[in-house]
XYZ file of C-alpha atoms in Angstrom:
366
model
C -12.897 10.510 27.229
C -15.189 12.737 25.195
C -16.257 11.269 21.838
C -15.679 14.308 19.611
C -12.503 16.315 18.962
C -12.261 19.611 20.811
C -10.178 22.697 20.176
C -7.331 21.389 22.346
C -7.192 18.182 20.268
C -6.780 20.235 17.111
C -4.154 22.415 18.776
C -2.014 19.442 19.855
C -2.514 17.814 16.460
C -1.455 21.003 14.652
C 1.748 21.317 16.674
C 2.621 17.648 16.123
C 1.719 17.848 12.429
C 3.885 20.905 11.819
C 6.885 19.598 13.749
C 6.771 16.232 11.967
C 6.706 17.987 8.595
C 9.713 20.094 9.604
C 11.727 17.072 10.786
C 10.656 15.162 7.678
C 11.911 17.970 5.432
C 15.295 18.056 7.223
C 15.730 14.274 6.941
C 14.734 14.341 3.282
C 17.187 17.146 2.558
C 20.046 15.256 4.183
C 19.130 12.051 2.351
C 18.937 13.806 -1.013
C 22.248 15.568 -0.462
C 24.088 12.372 0.448
C 22.467 10.429 -2.389
C 23.284 13.136 -4.922
C 26.943 13.071 -3.857
C 26.845 9.301 -4.408
C 25.620 9.860 -7.976
C 28.832 11.703 -8.884
C 30.518 8.352 -9.541
C 28.056 7.641 -12.382
C 27.985 11.128 -13.891
C 29.840 11.065 -17.203
C 28.974 7.466 -18.045
C 27.177 7.488 -21.376
C 24.653 10.336 -21.414
C 24.231 10.402 -17.645
C 24.892 14.005 -16.645
C 23.970 16.346 -13.802
C 20.549 17.174 -15.277
C 19.734 13.470 -15.622
C 20.931 12.835 -12.062
C 18.609 15.576 -10.762
C 15.692 14.056 -12.694
C 16.593 10.630 -11.288
C 16.562 12.017 -7.740
C 13.205 13.699 -8.356
C 11.620 10.395 -9.427
C 12.839 8.725 -6.227
C 11.235 11.341 -3.941
C 8.042 9.316 -3.187
C 10.091 6.291 -2.135
C 12.403 8.380 0.052
C 9.469 10.105 1.745
C 7.894 6.707 2.462
C 11.068 5.276 4.010
C 11.902 8.362 6.099
C 8.433 8.985 7.479
C 8.560 6.546 10.464
C 11.699 8.264 11.775
C 10.286 11.732 11.128
C 7.063 10.750 12.911
C 8.641 9.606 16.165
C 11.309 12.339 16.305
C 8.794 15.037 15.326
C 6.194 13.821 17.835
C 8.757 13.807 20.645
C 10.018 17.285 19.782
C 6.471 18.678 19.528
C 5.402 17.198 22.872
C 8.655 18.341 24.428
C 7.988 21.861 23.210
C 4.491 21.791 24.736
C 5.836 20.356 27.991
C 8.693 22.856 28.287
C 6.314 25.808 27.823
C 3.898 24.345 30.435
C 1.148 24.096 27.820
C 0.662 20.417 28.624
C 0.118 21.363 32.260
C -2.520 23.881 31.210
C -4.204 21.320 28.979
C -4.255 18.815 31.820
C -5.852 21.449 34.030
C -8.791 21.765 31.607
C -9.321 18.004 31.607
C -7.043 16.642 28.858
C -6.076 13.109 29.932
C -2.983 11.225 28.886
C -5.148 8.923 26.824
C -6.795 11.875 25.067
C -3.353 13.326 24.343
C -2.300 10.038 22.749
C -5.421 10.071 20.571
C -4.682 13.640 19.443
C -1.107 12.705 18.490
C -2.203 9.516 16.713
C -4.920 11.398 14.831
C -2.448 13.955 13.471
C -0.051 11.228 12.353
C -2.825 9.064 10.902
C -3.376 11.537 8.058
C 0.270 11.461 6.976
C 0.488 7.701 7.517
C -2.495 7.114 5.237
C -0.912 9.270 2.544
C 2.327 7.308 2.819
C 0.570 3.946 2.625
C -1.173 5.049 -0.587
C 2.053 6.528 -1.953
C 3.971 3.348 -1.134
C 1.614 1.388 -3.380
C 1.314 3.900 -6.229
C 3.733 6.808 -6.608
C 6.685 5.010 -4.970
C 6.917 1.993 -7.337
C 6.054 4.156 -10.358
C 8.793 6.657 -9.507
C 11.387 3.946 -8.953
C 10.632 2.356 -12.326
C 10.943 5.689 -14.071
C 14.135 6.520 -12.162
C 15.772 3.174 -12.933
C 14.707 3.308 -16.574
C 16.059 6.855 -16.946
C 19.392 6.015 -15.333
C 19.889 2.692 -17.123
C 19.077 4.063 -20.571
C 21.264 7.141 -20.025
C 24.289 5.095 -18.924
C 23.986 2.514 -21.713
C 22.936 3.486 -25.228
C 22.130 -0.164 -25.996
C 19.568 -0.574 -23.211
C 16.086 0.658 -22.446
C 13.506 -0.267 -19.798
C 9.844 -0.280 -20.848
C 6.957 -0.235 -18.367
C 4.930 -3.090 -19.859
C 7.364 -4.970 -22.117
C 10.204 -5.316 -19.605
C 13.926 -4.862 -20.084
C 15.479 -4.440 -23.544
C 19.204 -4.555 -24.315
C 21.365 -5.007 -27.397
C 24.767 -6.496 -28.074
C 25.880 -6.674 -31.680
C 23.274 -8.548 -33.713
C 21.447 -9.897 -30.640
C 18.576 -8.077 -28.909
C 17.551 -9.230 -25.428
C 14.117 -8.798 -23.876
C 13.420 -9.918 -20.282
C 10.094 -9.834 -18.506
C 11.761 -9.275 -15.129
C 14.693 -10.126 -12.923
C 16.577 -9.484 -9.738
C 19.916 -9.912 -8.054
C 20.287 -13.260 -6.283
C 22.522 -14.076 -3.350
C 23.208 -17.441 -1.706
C 25.556 -16.087 0.955
C 28.804 -16.597 -0.957
C 28.010 -15.656 -4.553
C 25.908 -12.900 -6.057
C 24.531 -12.922 -9.578
C 21.904 -11.379 -11.835
C 18.946 -13.559 -12.826
C 16.558 -12.629 -15.634
C 13.225 -14.405 -16.209
C 11.216 -15.092 -19.370
C 13.973 -13.960 -21.716
C 13.773 -13.642 -25.499
C 16.940 -13.441 -27.594
C 16.451 -12.098 -31.127
C 19.438 -12.755 -33.394
C 19.595 -10.937 -36.719
C 21.648 -11.700 -39.808
C 23.855 -9.134 -41.541
C 21.075 -8.310 -44.048
C 18.594 -7.522 -41.230
C 16.735 -10.820 -41.467
C 15.653 -12.512 -38.213
C 18.057 -15.421 -37.921
C 16.816 -17.066 -34.720
C 14.556 -16.572 -31.718
C 15.447 -18.163 -28.379
C 12.900 -18.392 -25.567
C 14.766 -18.758 -22.275
C 13.034 -19.460 -18.977
C 15.945 -18.234 -16.819
C 19.180 -16.439 -17.759
C 21.873 -16.154 -15.080
C 24.951 -13.955 -15.367
C 27.881 -16.018 -14.164
C 31.657 -15.429 -14.320
C 32.683 -15.754 -17.959
C 29.265 -15.191 -19.468
C 25.608 -16.109 -19.232
C 24.027 -19.436 -18.322
C 20.743 -20.055 -20.151
C 18.269 -22.599 -18.752
C 15.323 -24.252 -20.517
C 16.004 -22.839 -23.977
C 13.646 -23.226 -26.939
C 15.381 -21.913 -30.072
C 13.697 -21.404 -33.417
C 16.053 -21.042 -36.415
C 14.740 -19.227 -39.490
C 16.508 -20.473 -42.639
C 15.794 -19.045 -46.111
C 13.527 -21.996 -47.006
C 12.833 -23.731 -43.694
C 12.216 -23.271 -40.000
C 13.694 -25.605 -37.390
C 13.259 -25.757 -33.630
C 15.405 -27.246 -30.897
C 15.105 -27.495 -27.136
C 18.180 -27.202 -24.937
C 18.135 -27.820 -21.207
C 21.154 -25.624 -20.497
C 23.734 -23.716 -22.525
C 26.257 -20.931 -22.151
C 26.046 -17.620 -23.945
C 29.445 -15.946 -24.336
C 28.173 -12.380 -24.129
C 29.851 -9.268 -22.781
C 26.524 -7.626 -22.010
C 27.007 -5.393 -18.979
C 25.282 -7.150 -16.062
C 25.825 -4.122 -13.808
C 23.834 -1.915 -16.168
C 21.128 -4.568 -16.493
C 20.870 -4.778 -12.714
C 19.987 -1.081 -12.598
C 17.040 -1.816 -14.867
C 15.529 -4.635 -12.803
C 12.872 -4.101 -10.158
C 14.228 -4.598 -6.646
C 11.795 -6.143 -4.120
C 11.807 -3.137 -1.798
C 10.594 -0.909 -4.653
C 7.628 -3.093 -5.705
C 3.989 -2.580 -4.734
C 2.374 -5.080 -2.350
C 0.344 -6.657 -5.157
C 3.461 -7.203 -7.259
C 5.307 -8.612 -4.263
C 2.462 -11.066 -3.665
C 2.592 -12.262 -7.280
C 6.380 -12.667 -7.048
C 6.013 -14.716 -3.849
C 3.393 -16.985 -5.419
C 5.559 -17.453 -8.521
C 8.535 -18.564 -6.429
C 6.478 -20.836 -4.257
C 4.989 -22.534 -7.329
C 8.469 -23.133 -8.722
C 10.055 -24.204 -5.385
C 12.236 -21.070 -5.236
C 13.288 -19.065 -2.200
C 10.751 -16.262 -1.668
C 12.066 -14.966 1.676
C 13.537 -11.776 0.186
C 10.088 -10.808 -1.107
C 8.190 -11.978 1.983
C 10.277 -9.713 4.227
C 9.333 -6.640 2.201
C 5.716 -7.754 1.700
C 4.893 -8.173 5.391
C 6.848 -5.041 6.241
C 4.326 -3.114 4.122
C 1.415 -4.552 6.078
C 2.924 -3.579 9.432
C 4.105 -0.125 8.290
C 1.230 1.869 9.812
C 1.110 -0.229 12.998
C 4.841 0.310 13.572
C 4.451 4.076 13.357
C 1.539 4.041 15.793
C 3.416 1.863 18.303
C 6.539 4.040 18.149
C 4.645 7.272 18.715
C 2.464 5.904 21.513
C 5.600 4.668 23.274
C 7.042 8.190 23.019
C 4.006 10.043 24.441
C 4.654 9.244 28.162
C 8.026 11.009 28.010
C 6.175 14.294 27.555
C 4.961 14.086 31.156
C 8.375 13.946 32.738
C 11.597 13.433 30.823
C 10.975 16.014 28.105
C 9.638 18.718 30.408
C 13.032 19.581 31.839
C 15.108 18.796 28.752
C 16.227 20.955 25.880
C 15.938 20.387 22.137
C 19.060 18.217 22.085
C 17.641 15.867 24.701
C 14.390 15.442 22.814
C 16.235 14.797 19.566
C 18.470 12.250 21.286
C 15.515 10.356 22.769
C 13.776 10.327 19.379
C 16.848 8.927 17.636
C 17.327 6.287 20.340
C 13.692 5.214 20.007
C 13.881 5.008 16.221
C 17.195 3.165 16.070
C 16.247 0.845 18.944
C 13.004 -0.150 17.263
C 14.704 -0.602 13.879
C 17.480 -2.783 15.341
C 14.989 -4.904 17.285
C 12.847 -5.428 14.213
C 15.856 -6.296 12.031
C 17.001 -8.894 14.538
C 13.532 -10.466 14.683
C 13.384 -10.606 10.877
C 16.824 -12.232 10.684
C 15.767 -14.802 13.274
C 12.714 -15.552 11.138
C 14.972 -16.088 8.118
C 17.313 -18.401 10.022
C 14.709 -20.431 11.907
C 12.011 -20.232 9.203
C 9.104 -19.018 11.304
C 6.322 -16.716 10.123
C 7.478 -13.202 9.205
C 4.261 -11.796 10.644
C 5.446 -12.943 14.063
C 8.819 -11.264 13.475
C 7.157 -7.955 12.636
C 4.554 -7.984 15.395
C 7.028 -8.754 18.213
C 8.814 -5.334 18.205
C 5.416 -3.627 17.925
C 4.156 -5.463 21.004
C 7.344 -4.514 22.849
C 6.796 -0.830 22.036
C 3.151 -0.998 23.115
C 4.195 -2.730 26.353
C 6.747 0.031 26.983
C 4.059 2.634 26.379
C 1.627 0.932 28.794
C 4.322 0.554 31.472
C 5.381 4.192 31.217
C 1.792 5.396 31.313
C 1.197 3.384 34.490
C 4.436 4.683 36.002
C 3.664 8.322 35.172
C 0.190 7.876 36.587
C 1.547 6.490 39.840
């Protein structure tokens, strides 16, 4: 294999690059259309209108591009190679000395540029856009709530103002509830004076109200200040937990650094961190998964795709994508059930795809 790219490498890379972008645009358009239809159920709530829904969708674009790219990469690569095979261009390239290995390098090189952009976007623009989108939607639907970037979640009910540093939805298999961390409850008197300040370590929304844990309440009287500590108490509030949930950061929308901090926090406090570990290690294997999928697809260009039409190529691409996704999901679930390392769960499907690629290359070469 020659060490430097030649004109045929750039030609193959350009075809793959362009086809992937086209497939990516189609997938993004379908995803946006379906998601926008789903927003119709919220339009009309508070100040959430069509213009706000469009702005919300625009903020989520980086995250959608990141999630759709693996599927666009494998389907686009297959369709591009199928196009080259059907027009006998691959045969001509082989005649001038382009090996199967060199073809794989050309395909991987074209996809590496987009993959690098997505990795950077997944750590920067994606989380930023999701925060802005959730803040916009939550504040538009509820006039008593706002989400600030650095000061957390703010909400109001009557004379009480709530501020939470963070939170997420929790699920133990049978029940699902909202949990807020590092909560401050500011209660004001009728004359505007601060009546009390409650520092709450954890606030859980349960049926019938809120359950506050590890409460330190400071009461401000006209001539004195008193403080009390309460292990657990109920707060009979009608604060909309559904609206609050929209303002919390979901694990899949956090950057890797934030996920790591969340995992360490839960491990220090003996809490279940599996929901965050799944997303965290998925980020690390993102680029490797794309490479394995596309390398496994390359051998089809030398036989199966040559005689097939566009529908056949699209079908093979979808089967590859769905098969890999299902295999990876099953491995991750097994890791959750049997408590083995998530890195093993993510690397197993990748190794399977690379083994498939190696086997098909050997078979095509035979």
